[in-house]
mmCIF file of C-alpha atoms in Angstrom:
data_model
loop_
_atom_site.group_PDB
_atom_site.id
_atom_site.type_symbol
_atom_site.label_atom_id
_atom_site.label_comp_id
_atom_site.label_asym_id
_atom_site.label_seq_id
_atom_site.Cartn_x
_atom_site.Cartn_y
_atom_site.Cartn_z
ATOM 1 C CA MET O 70 28.205 -11.017 12.137
ATOM 2 C CA LYS O 71 29.778 -9.527 9.022
ATOM 3 C CA ASP O 72 29.569 -5.895 7.900
ATOM 4 C CA MET O 73 28.443 -5.950 4.264
ATOM 5 C CA GLY O 74 28.647 -2.169 3.855
ATOM 6 C CA GLU O 75 25.783 0.128 2.887
ATOM 7 C CA LEU O 76 22.532 -1.544 1.938
ATOM 8 C CA GLN O 77 22.016 -1.505 -1.838
ATOM 9 C CA TYR O 78 19.760 -4.444 -2.580
ATOM 10 C CA PHE O 79 17.322 -6.429 -0.446
ATOM 11 C CA LEU O 80 14.570 -8.818 -1.563
ATOM 12 C CA GLY O 81 14.116 -7.098 -4.918
ATOM 13 C CA ILE O 82 14.264 -3.585 -3.429
ATOM 14 C CA GLN O 83 17.084 -1.344 -4.637
ATOM 15 C CA VAL O 84 18.299 1.313 -2.188
ATOM 16 C CA HIS O 85 20.151 4.541 -3.018
ATOM 17 C CA CYS O 86 21.548 6.647 -0.183
ATOM 18 C CA ASP O 87 22.698 10.205 -0.910
ATOM 19 C CA ARG O 88 24.246 11.388 2.341
ATOM 20 C CA LYS O 89 25.364 14.711 0.867
ATOM 21 C CA ASN O 90 21.800 15.738 -0.017
ATOM 22 C CA ARG O 91 20.317 13.757 2.886
ATOM 23 C CA GLN O 92 18.078 11.665 0.667
ATOM 24 C CA LEU O 93 17.137 7.982 0.683
ATOM 25 C CA GLN O 94 15.491 6.415 -2.367
ATOM 26 C CA ILE O 95 14.000 2.953 -2.807
ATOM 27 C CA HIS O 96 12.683 1.401 -6.005
ATOM 28 C CA GLN O 97 12.162 -1.953 -7.749
ATOM 29 C CA ASN O 98 13.274 -1.235 -11.285
ATOM 30 C CA GLY O 99 14.930 -4.632 -11.731
ATOM 31 C CA TYR O 100 11.990 -6.545 -10.264
ATOM 32 C CA THR O 101 9.497 -4.586 -12.384
ATOM 33 C CA ASN O 102 11.398 -5.419 -15.558
ATOM 34 C CA MET O 103 11.448 -9.067 -14.584
ATOM 35 C CA ILE O 104 7.672 -9.360 -14.110
ATOM 36 C CA LEU O 105 7.004 -7.405 -17.311
ATOM 37 C CA GLU O 106 9.095 -9.958 -19.208
ATOM 38 C CA ARG O 107 7.432 -12.850 -17.403
ATOM 39 C CA PHE O 108 3.986 -11.810 -18.632
ATOM 40 C CA GLY O 109 5.117 -10.592 -22.054
ATOM 41 C CA MET O 110 4.317 -6.927 -21.369
ATOM 42 C CA GLU O 111 7.782 -5.368 -21.715
ATOM 43 C CA ASN O 112 6.873 -3.864 -25.107
ATOM 44 C CA SER O 113 3.288 -2.902 -24.234
ATOM 45 C CA SER O 114 1.933 0.618 -24.699
ATOM 46 C CA PRO O 115 2.271 2.572 -21.421
ATOM 47 C CA VAL O 116 -0.764 4.206 -19.785
ATOM 48 C CA SER O 117 -0.798 7.136 -17.367
ATOM 49 C CA THR O 118 -2.977 5.583 -14.626
ATOM 50 C CA PRO O 119 -3.159 2.043 -13.199
ATOM 51 C CA LEU O 120 -6.965 1.864 -13.460
ATOM 52 C CA ALA O 121 -9.252 3.743 -15.822
ATOM 53 C CA THR O 122 -11.649 6.183 -14.154
ATOM 54 C CA GLY O 123 -15.143 4.800 -13.693
ATOM 55 C CA THR O 124 -14.000 1.159 -13.812
ATOM 56 C CA LYS O 125 -16.349 -1.104 -11.854
ATOM 57 C CA LEU O 126 -15.296 -4.750 -11.732
ATOM 58 C CA VAL O 127 -17.923 -7.397 -10.956
ATOM 59 C CA LYS O 128 -17.886 -11.142 -10.419
ATOM 60 C CA SER O 129 -17.877 -13.412 -13.452
ATOM 61 C CA ILE O 130 -21.150 -14.944 -14.626
ATOM 62 C CA MET O 131 -21.831 -18.026 -16.723
ATOM 63 C CA GLU O 132 -21.745 -16.089 -20.001
ATOM 64 C CA ASP O 133 -18.325 -14.522 -19.350
ATOM 65 C CA ASN O 134 -15.155 -15.887 -20.917
ATOM 66 C CA THR O 135 -12.870 -17.045 -18.111
ATOM 67 C CA VAL O 136 -9.049 -17.089 -18.175
ATOM 68 C CA ASP O 137 -6.415 -19.312 -16.620
ATOM 69 C CA GLN O 138 -6.756 -18.948 -12.849
ATOM 70 C CA LYS O 139 -3.130 -19.698 -11.936
ATOM 71 C CA GLN O 140 -1.772 -17.293 -14.550
ATOM 72 C CA TYR O 141 -4.094 -14.547 -13.311
ATOM 73 C CA GLN O 142 -3.163 -15.145 -9.670
ATOM 74 C CA SER O 143 0.525 -15.101 -10.597
ATOM 75 C CA ASN O 144 0.022 -11.782 -12.393
ATOM 76 C CA VAL O 145 -1.785 -10.188 -9.444
ATOM 77 C CA GLY O 146 0.626 -11.615 -6.869
ATOM 78 C CA SER O 147 3.693 -10.364 -8.748
ATOM 79 C CA GLN O 148 2.293 -6.839 -8.887
ATOM 80 C CA MET O 149 1.197 -7.053 -5.257
ATOM 81 C CA TYR O 150 4.788 -7.496 -4.074
ATOM 82 C CA ALA O 151 5.794 -4.299 -5.876
ATOM 83 C CA MET O 152 2.821 -2.501 -4.349
ATOM 84 C CA LEU O 153 3.658 -3.650 -0.818
ATOM 85 C CA CYS O 154 7.286 -2.507 -1.008
ATOM 86 C CA THR O 155 7.656 0.680 -3.060
ATOM 87 C CA ARG O 156 4.501 1.398 -5.084
ATOM 88 C CA PRO O 157 1.620 2.840 -3.037
ATOM 89 C CA ASP O 158 0.132 4.110 -6.315
ATOM 90 C CA LEU O 159 -0.833 0.490 -7.113
ATOM 91 C CA ALA O 160 -2.722 -0.094 -3.855
ATOM 92 C CA HIS O 161 -6.228 0.578 -5.167
ATOM 93 C CA VAL O 162 -5.950 -1.382 -8.409
ATOM 94 C CA ILE O 163 -4.437 -4.381 -6.598
ATOM 95 C CA SER O 164 -7.237 -4.318 -4.006
ATOM 96 C CA GLN O 165 -9.723 -4.436 -6.895
ATOM 97 C CA ILE O 166 -8.268 -7.092 -9.184
ATOM 98 C CA SER O 167 -7.281 -9.383 -6.289
ATOM 99 C CA GLN O 168 -10.955 -9.854 -5.346
ATOM 100 C CA TYR O 169 -11.613 -11.899 -8.485
ATOM 101 C CA SER O 170 -8.785 -14.450 -8.338
ATOM 102 C CA THR O 171 -11.162 -17.388 -7.837
ATOM 103 C CA ASN O 172 -12.908 -17.119 -11.209
ATOM 104 C CA PRO O 173 -11.263 -14.390 -13.331
ATOM 105 C CA SER O 174 -12.741 -13.336 -16.656
ATOM 106 C CA THR O 175 -11.216 -11.579 -19.642
ATOM 107 C CA ILE O 176 -12.438 -8.283 -18.173
ATOM 108 C CA HIS O 177 -10.472 -8.872 -14.979
ATOM 109 C CA GLU O 178 -7.455 -9.939 -17.027
ATOM 110 C CA SER O 179 -7.643 -6.710 -19.038
ATOM 111 C CA ALA O 180 -7.633 -4.678 -15.811
ATOM 112 C CA ALA O 181 -4.600 -6.606 -14.543
ATOM 113 C CA LYS O 182 -2.784 -6.093 -17.855
ATOM 114 C CA ARG O 183 -3.565 -2.378 -17.793
ATOM 115 C CA SER O 184 -1.826 -2.202 -14.438
ATOM 116 C CA LEU O 185 1.208 -3.880 -16.041
ATOM 117 C CA ARG O 186 1.095 -1.302 -18.835
ATOM 118 C CA TYR O 187 1.168 1.401 -16.173
ATOM 119 C CA LEU O 188 4.174 -0.301 -14.584
ATOM 120 C CA ASN O 189 5.853 -0.397 -17.991
ATOM 121 C CA GLY O 190 5.607 3.372 -18.236
ATOM 122 C CA THR O 191 6.692 3.960 -14.629
ATOM 123 C CA ARG O 192 9.235 1.189 -14.143
ATOM 124 C CA ASN O 193 11.798 3.670 -12.790
ATOM 125 C CA PHE O 194 9.426 5.065 -10.150
ATOM 126 C CA GLY O 195 10.206 4.797 -6.462
ATOM 127 C CA ILE O 196 9.897 6.589 -3.129
ATOM 128 C CA THR O 197 12.185 9.422 -2.049
ATOM 129 C CA TYR O 198 12.717 10.333 1.617
ATOM 130 C CA ASP O 199 14.159 13.788 2.157
ATOM 131 C CA GLY O 200 16.048 14.272 5.418
ATOM 132 C CA LYS O 201 15.936 18.042 4.976
ATOM 133 C CA ARG O 202 12.190 17.948 5.630
ATOM 134 C CA GLY O 203 12.743 16.437 9.060
ATOM 135 C CA LEU O 204 10.832 13.720 10.891
ATOM 136 C CA ILE O 205 7.328 14.981 10.154
ATOM 137 C CA LEU O 206 4.720 12.217 10.195
ATOM 138 C CA GLU O 207 1.635 12.888 8.075
ATOM 139 C CA GLY O 208 -1.378 10.575 8.136
ATOM 140 C CA TYR O 209 -4.405 10.715 5.828
ATOM 141 C CA SER O 210 -7.604 8.681 5.951
ATOM 142 C CA ASP O 211 -10.359 8.468 3.349
ATOM 143 C CA ALA O 212 -13.283 6.278 2.280
ATOM 144 C CA ASP O 213 -15.431 5.786 -0.801
ATOM 145 C CA TRP O 214 -18.954 5.044 0.383
ATOM 146 C CA GLY O 215 -20.722 2.064 -1.209
ATOM 147 C CA ALA O 216 -18.093 1.709 -3.932
ATOM 148 C CA GLY O 217 -17.816 -2.081 -3.783
ATOM 149 C CA GLU O 218 -19.783 -4.475 -5.957
ATOM 150 C CA ASP O 219 -21.641 -5.590 -2.815
ATOM 151 C CA ARG O 220 -22.119 -1.904 -1.840
ATOM 152 C CA LYS O 221 -19.549 -2.085 0.934
ATOM 153 C CA SER O 222 -17.298 0.943 1.227
ATOM 154 C CA ILE O 223 -13.571 1.127 0.540
ATOM 155 C CA SER O 224 -11.194 2.417 3.211
ATOM 156 C CA GLY O 225 -7.802 3.896 2.491
ATOM 157 C CA TYR O 226 -5.008 5.469 4.470
ATOM 158 C CA ILE O 227 -1.441 6.582 3.855
ATOM 159 C CA PHE O 228 1.294 7.730 6.216
ATOM 160 C CA SER O 229 4.417 9.556 5.104
ATOM 161 C CA LEU O 230 7.644 10.410 6.907
ATOM 162 C CA ALA O 231 10.262 12.854 5.627
ATOM 163 C CA GLY O 232 8.118 13.419 2.542
ATOM 164 C CA GLY O 233 7.884 9.759 1.489
ATOM 165 C CA ALA O 234 5.174 7.141 2.032
ATOM 166 C CA ILE O 235 5.961 4.560 4.720
ATOM 167 C CA SER O 236 2.606 2.826 5.208
ATOM 168 C CA TRP O 237 -0.509 2.585 3.048
ATOM 169 C CA SER O 238 -3.656 0.527 2.643
ATOM 170 C CA SER O 239 -6.639 0.166 0.344
ATOM 171 C CA LYS O 240 -9.207 -2.291 1.631
ATOM 172 C CA LYS O 241 -12.913 -3.026 1.402
ATOM 173 C CA GLN O 242 -14.699 -2.544 4.724
ATOM 174 C CA SER O 243 -16.011 -5.670 6.414
ATOM 175 C CA THR O 244 -19.342 -4.115 7.429
ATOM 176 C CA MET O 245 -21.999 -2.171 5.553
ATOM 177 C CA ALA O 246 -21.892 1.573 6.169
ATOM 178 C CA LEU O 247 -25.230 3.385 6.086
ATOM 179 C CA SER O 248 -23.823 6.819 5.235
ATOM 180 C CA THR O 249 -20.718 8.599 4.028
ATOM 181 C CA THR O 250 -20.035 9.763 7.580
ATOM 182 C CA GLU O 251 -20.160 6.205 8.880
ATOM 183 C CA ALA O 252 -17.848 4.938 6.126
ATOM 184 C CA GLU O 253 -15.326 7.693 6.883
ATOM 185 C CA TYR O 254 -15.632 7.007 10.619
ATOM 186 C CA ILE O 255 -14.774 3.312 10.129
ATOM 187 C CA ALA O 256 -11.839 4.285 7.906
ATOM 188 C CA LEU O 257 -10.520 6.632 10.621
ATOM 189 C CA VAL O 258 -10.449 3.752 13.100
ATOM 190 C CA GLN O 259 -8.227 1.662 10.824
ATOM 191 C CA ALA O 260 -5.908 4.632 10.276
ATOM 192 C CA ALA O 261 -5.783 5.301 14.031
ATOM 193 C CA LYS O 262 -4.579 1.766 14.756
ATOM 194 C CA GLU O 263 -1.816 2.115 12.181
ATOM 195 C CA SER O 264 -0.832 5.530 13.548
ATOM 196 C CA ILE O 265 -0.476 4.172 17.084
ATOM 197 C CA TRP O 266 1.710 1.318 15.809
ATOM 198 C CA ILE O 267 3.985 3.747 13.920
ATOM 199 C CA GLN O 268 4.269 6.022 16.978
ATOM 200 C CA ARG O 269 5.294 3.081 19.164
ATOM 201 C CA LEU O 270 7.831 1.867 16.592
ATOM 202 C CA LEU O 271 9.465 5.300 16.409
ATOM 203 C CA GLN O 272 9.593 5.500 20.211
ATOM 204 C CA GLU O 273 11.301 2.096 20.415
ATOM 205 C CA LEU O 274 13.880 3.314 17.900
ATOM 206 C CA GLY O 275 14.465 6.411 20.018
ATOM 207 C CA TYR O 276 12.869 8.958 17.677
ATOM 208 C CA THR O 277 10.024 11.407 18.098
ATOM 209 C CA ALA O 278 8.233 12.591 14.987
ATOM 210 C CA THR O 279 6.540 15.947 14.679
ATOM 211 C CA ASN O 280 2.777 15.843 14.240
ATOM 212 C CA SER O 281 2.889 12.105 14.994
ATOM 213 C CA ASN O 282 -0.624 11.731 16.448
ATOM 214 C CA VAL O 283 -2.502 13.793 13.823
ATOM 215 C CA ILE O 284 -4.696 12.129 11.197
ATOM 216 C CA TYR O 285 -6.267 14.217 8.451
ATOM 217 C CA GLY O 286 -9.766 13.502 7.172
ATOM 218 C CA ASP O 287 -11.951 15.250 4.602
ATOM 219 C CA ASN O 288 -15.315 14.505 6.215
ATOM 220 C CA GLN O 289 -16.313 16.901 8.981
ATOM 221 C CA GLY O 290 -19.212 14.702 10.071
ATOM 222 C CA SER O 291 -16.975 11.745 10.920
ATOM 223 C CA ILE O 292 -14.522 14.003 12.779
ATOM 224 C CA ALA O 293 -17.384 15.493 14.839
ATOM 225 C CA LEU O 294 -18.737 11.990 15.499
ATOM 226 C CA ALA O 295 -15.371 10.852 16.852
ATOM 227 C CA ASN O 296 -14.859 13.977 18.980
ATOM 228 C CA ASN O 297 -18.359 14.279 20.431
ATOM 229 C CA PRO O 298 -19.650 11.340 22.538
ATOM 230 C CA GLU O 299 -23.122 12.888 22.608
ATOM 231 C CA TYR O 300 -23.690 11.468 19.141
ATOM 232 C CA HIS O 301 -23.572 7.980 20.612
ATOM 233 C CA ALA O 302 -27.359 7.599 20.665
ATOM 234 C CA ARG O 303 -27.435 7.946 16.868
ATOM 235 C CA THR O 304 -24.639 5.446 16.324
ATOM 236 C CA LYS O 305 -25.638 2.432 18.414
ATOM 237 C CA HIS O 306 -25.767 0.301 15.278
ATOM 238 C CA ILE O 307 -22.040 0.871 14.644
ATOM 239 C CA ASP O 308 -19.940 -1.987 16.007
ATOM 240 C CA ILE O 309 -18.351 -1.274 19.399
ATOM 241 C CA GLN O 310 -14.847 -1.842 18.010
ATOM 242 C CA TYR O 311 -15.188 1.235 15.794
ATOM 243 C CA HIS O 312 -15.713 3.493 18.830
ATOM 244 C CA PHE O 313 -12.110 2.709 19.806
ATOM 245 C CA ILE O 314 -11.070 5.979 18.174
ATOM 246 C CA ARG O 315 -13.039 7.999 20.768
ATOM 247 C CA GLU O 316 -10.905 6.563 23.547
ATOM 248 C CA CYS O 317 -7.750 7.345 21.544
ATOM 249 C CA ILE O 318 -8.825 10.976 21.149
ATOM 250 C CA GLN O 319 -9.660 11.364 24.858
ATOM 251 C CA THR O 320 -6.251 9.964 25.878
ATOM 252 C CA GLY O 321 -4.404 12.140 23.350
ATOM 253 C CA LYS O 322 -3.054 9.224 21.307
ATOM 254 C CA ILE O 323 -4.862 10.512 18.221
ATOM 255 C CA ALA O 324 -5.926 13.985 17.071
ATOM 256 C CA LEU O 325 -8.201 14.459 14.071
ATOM 257 C CA GLU O 326 -7.932 17.449 11.775
ATOM 258 C CA TYR O 327 -9.941 18.414 8.725
ATOM 259 C CA CYS O 328 -8.363 18.895 5.317
ATOM 260 C CA PRO O 329 -10.158 19.637 2.037
ATOM 261 C CA THR O 330 -10.596 16.858 -0.484
ATOM 262 C CA SER O 331 -8.151 18.571 -2.834
ATOM 263 C CA ASP O 332 -5.395 17.967 -0.251
ATOM 264 C CA MET O 333 -6.479 14.431 0.644
ATOM 265 C CA VAL O 334 -3.509 12.197 -0.268
ATOM 266 C CA ALA O 335 -5.447 9.008 0.574
ATOM 267 C CA ASP O 336 -7.972 9.829 -2.172
ATOM 268 C CA GLY O 337 -5.987 7.625 -4.544
ATOM 269 C CA MET O 338 -6.322 4.673 -2.156
ATOM 270 C CA THR O 339 -10.104 4.512 -2.556
ATOM 271 C CA LYS O 340 -10.882 5.192 -6.205
ATOM 272 C CA ALA O 341 -9.408 5.433 -9.707
ATOM 273 C CA MET O 342 -8.070 8.897 -10.473
ATOM 274 C CA ALA O 343 -7.809 10.904 -13.696
ATOM 275 C CA ARG O 344 -4.277 11.505 -14.992
ATOM 276 C CA ASP O 345 -3.747 15.033 -13.623
ATOM 277 C CA ARG O 346 -5.086 14.183 -10.179
ATOM 278 C CA HIS O 347 -3.066 10.950 -10.143
ATOM 279 C CA VAL O 348 0.174 12.819 -10.905
ATOM 280 C CA GLU O 349 -0.621 15.356 -8.181
ATOM 281 C CA LEU O 350 -1.115 12.612 -5.590
ATOM 282 C CA LEU O 351 2.086 10.835 -6.640
ATOM 283 C CA ALA O 352 4.087 13.944 -5.754
ATOM 284 C CA LYS O 353 2.418 14.161 -2.333
ATOM 285 C CA MET O 354 3.263 10.494 -1.674
ATOM 286 C CA GLY O 355 6.904 11.090 -2.520
ATOM 287 C CA VAL O 356 6.605 8.750 -5.514
ATOM 288 C CA GLY O 357 8.361 9.694 -8.731
ATOM 289 C CA SER O 358 11.141 8.942 -11.161
ATOM 290 C CA ILE O 359 14.386 7.890 -9.505
ATOM 291 C CA MET O 360 17.412 9.475 -11.165
ATOM 292 C CA GLY O 361 19.952 7.019 -12.512
ATOM 293 C CA THR O 362 17.459 4.185 -13.107
ATOM 294 C CA THR O 363 17.185 3.226 -16.751
ATOM 295 C CA THR O 364 16.062 0.201 -18.695
ATOM 296 C CA PRO O 365 18.654 -2.385 -17.631
ATOM 297 C CA SER O 366 21.021 -4.190 -19.956
ATOM 298 C CA LEU O 367 21.097 -7.980 -20.273
ATOM 299 C CA LYS O 368 23.952 -8.115 -17.761
ATOM 300 C CA SER O 369 22.106 -6.038 -15.158
ATOM 301 C CA LYS O 370 18.948 -8.109 -15.686
ATOM 302 C CA GLN O 371 20.951 -11.256 -14.990
ATOM 303 C CA THR O 372 22.444 -9.599 -11.901
ATOM 304 C CA ALA O 373 18.965 -8.698 -10.620
ATOM 305 C CA LYS O 374 17.755 -12.251 -11.188
ATOM 306 C CA ILE O 375 20.812 -13.662 -9.395
ATOM 307 C CA GLY O 376 20.132 -11.262 -6.482
ATOM 308 C CA ILE O 377 16.518 -12.421 -6.211
ATOM 309 C CA MET O 378 17.663 -16.068 -6.381
ATOM 310 C CA LYS O 379 20.151 -15.411 -3.572
ATOM 311 C CA ASP O 380 17.411 -13.769 -1.504
ATOM 312 C CA SER O 381 15.218 -16.842 -2.010
ATOM 313 C CA GLU O 382 18.066 -19.164 -1.027
ATOM 314 C CA GLU O 383 18.685 -17.128 2.133
ATOM 315 C CA LEU O 384 14.997 -17.315 3.040
ATOM 316 C CA ASP O 385 15.015 -21.093 2.474
ATOM 317 C CA ARG O 386 18.050 -21.484 4.725
ATOM 318 C CA PHE O 387 16.386 -19.330 7.380
ATOM 319 C CA ASP O 388 13.199 -21.437 7.229
ATOM 320 C CA LYS O 389 15.220 -24.662 7.574
ATOM 321 C CA THR O 390 17.204 -23.247 10.508
ATOM 322 C CA LEU O 391 13.992 -22.114 12.210
ATOM 323 C CA HIS O 392 12.428 -25.530 11.592
ATOM 324 C CA HIS O 393 15.401 -27.372 13.138
ATOM 325 C CA HIS O 394 15.354 -24.939 16.084
ATOM 326 C CA GLU O 395 11.677 -25.653 16.725
ATOM 327 C CA ILE O 396 12.319 -29.401 16.592
ATOM 328 C CA ALA O 397 15.203 -29.036 19.051
ATOM 329 C CA LYS O 398 12.998 -27.067 21.443
ATOM 330 C CA LYS O 399 10.386 -29.831 21.401
ATOM 331 C CA TRP O 400 13.015 -32.342 22.494
ATOM 332 C CA GLU O 401 14.335 -30.169 25.330
#
């Protein structure tokens, strides 16, 4: 094993560690510039939000003009990697445009390009973790009832540690919710499972976070439903798996607390926000401009590309090693 020094670059993620101010910052400035060039959007007009408010995407019909499927999937997939690593603000738009990869139309393509225009204006954005704030884990869960094209609701959650987002999700629910309370209740279950996983991970690493079992929700009905088993008679139609959260509350693994919608950080995971609200939520996620990141020169672009190529080569070597190891085990 060789000590390579402090981590600065890994799989397209750039890492800045400021020990003096006890801050850790991650961003994908180089990767963002690369995908903007790939799709010819490096000189596009920036927009302030990834998805326009009120946007409702629907499946293509016979009369719609379709676009190249592989190009569209490549566009969505490239943005998805940025979203998974350092850009929770892209979670909702990616969850929307990725649903139409089978038969994309020009409308879907426009939504995907708008997201690239947003990336163009925020290419130096990343997540900042502030050690001065301590290990305080904050979890938020939200849902947008009946927001899907098929009238299924959208669940969203986000967890932050030391002031920066560490886990987030925006996903359409698999079952049909009959009320706002039910949609929020189902969303709380998904957030509870993620919270338990994060708590166990921190314990294995030897850390204990403050407020680690608390999840904030903005629907008092769903919180009462989870805390009060007497409501069971009214909720027999809800799948048994979603009552898992009641057991978690009784055992103390999870505690639910109410917060007003104005303080709900996961609001941006479930719907498109106006500019002012979007900026407000970015700050609460710990997402913002990373100092020292500028539009890279040709040399730095080449360096970023070489880094990504090296990462790919390392992954290929790992896959080959794993493959040979599995073959050897079969012969033992």
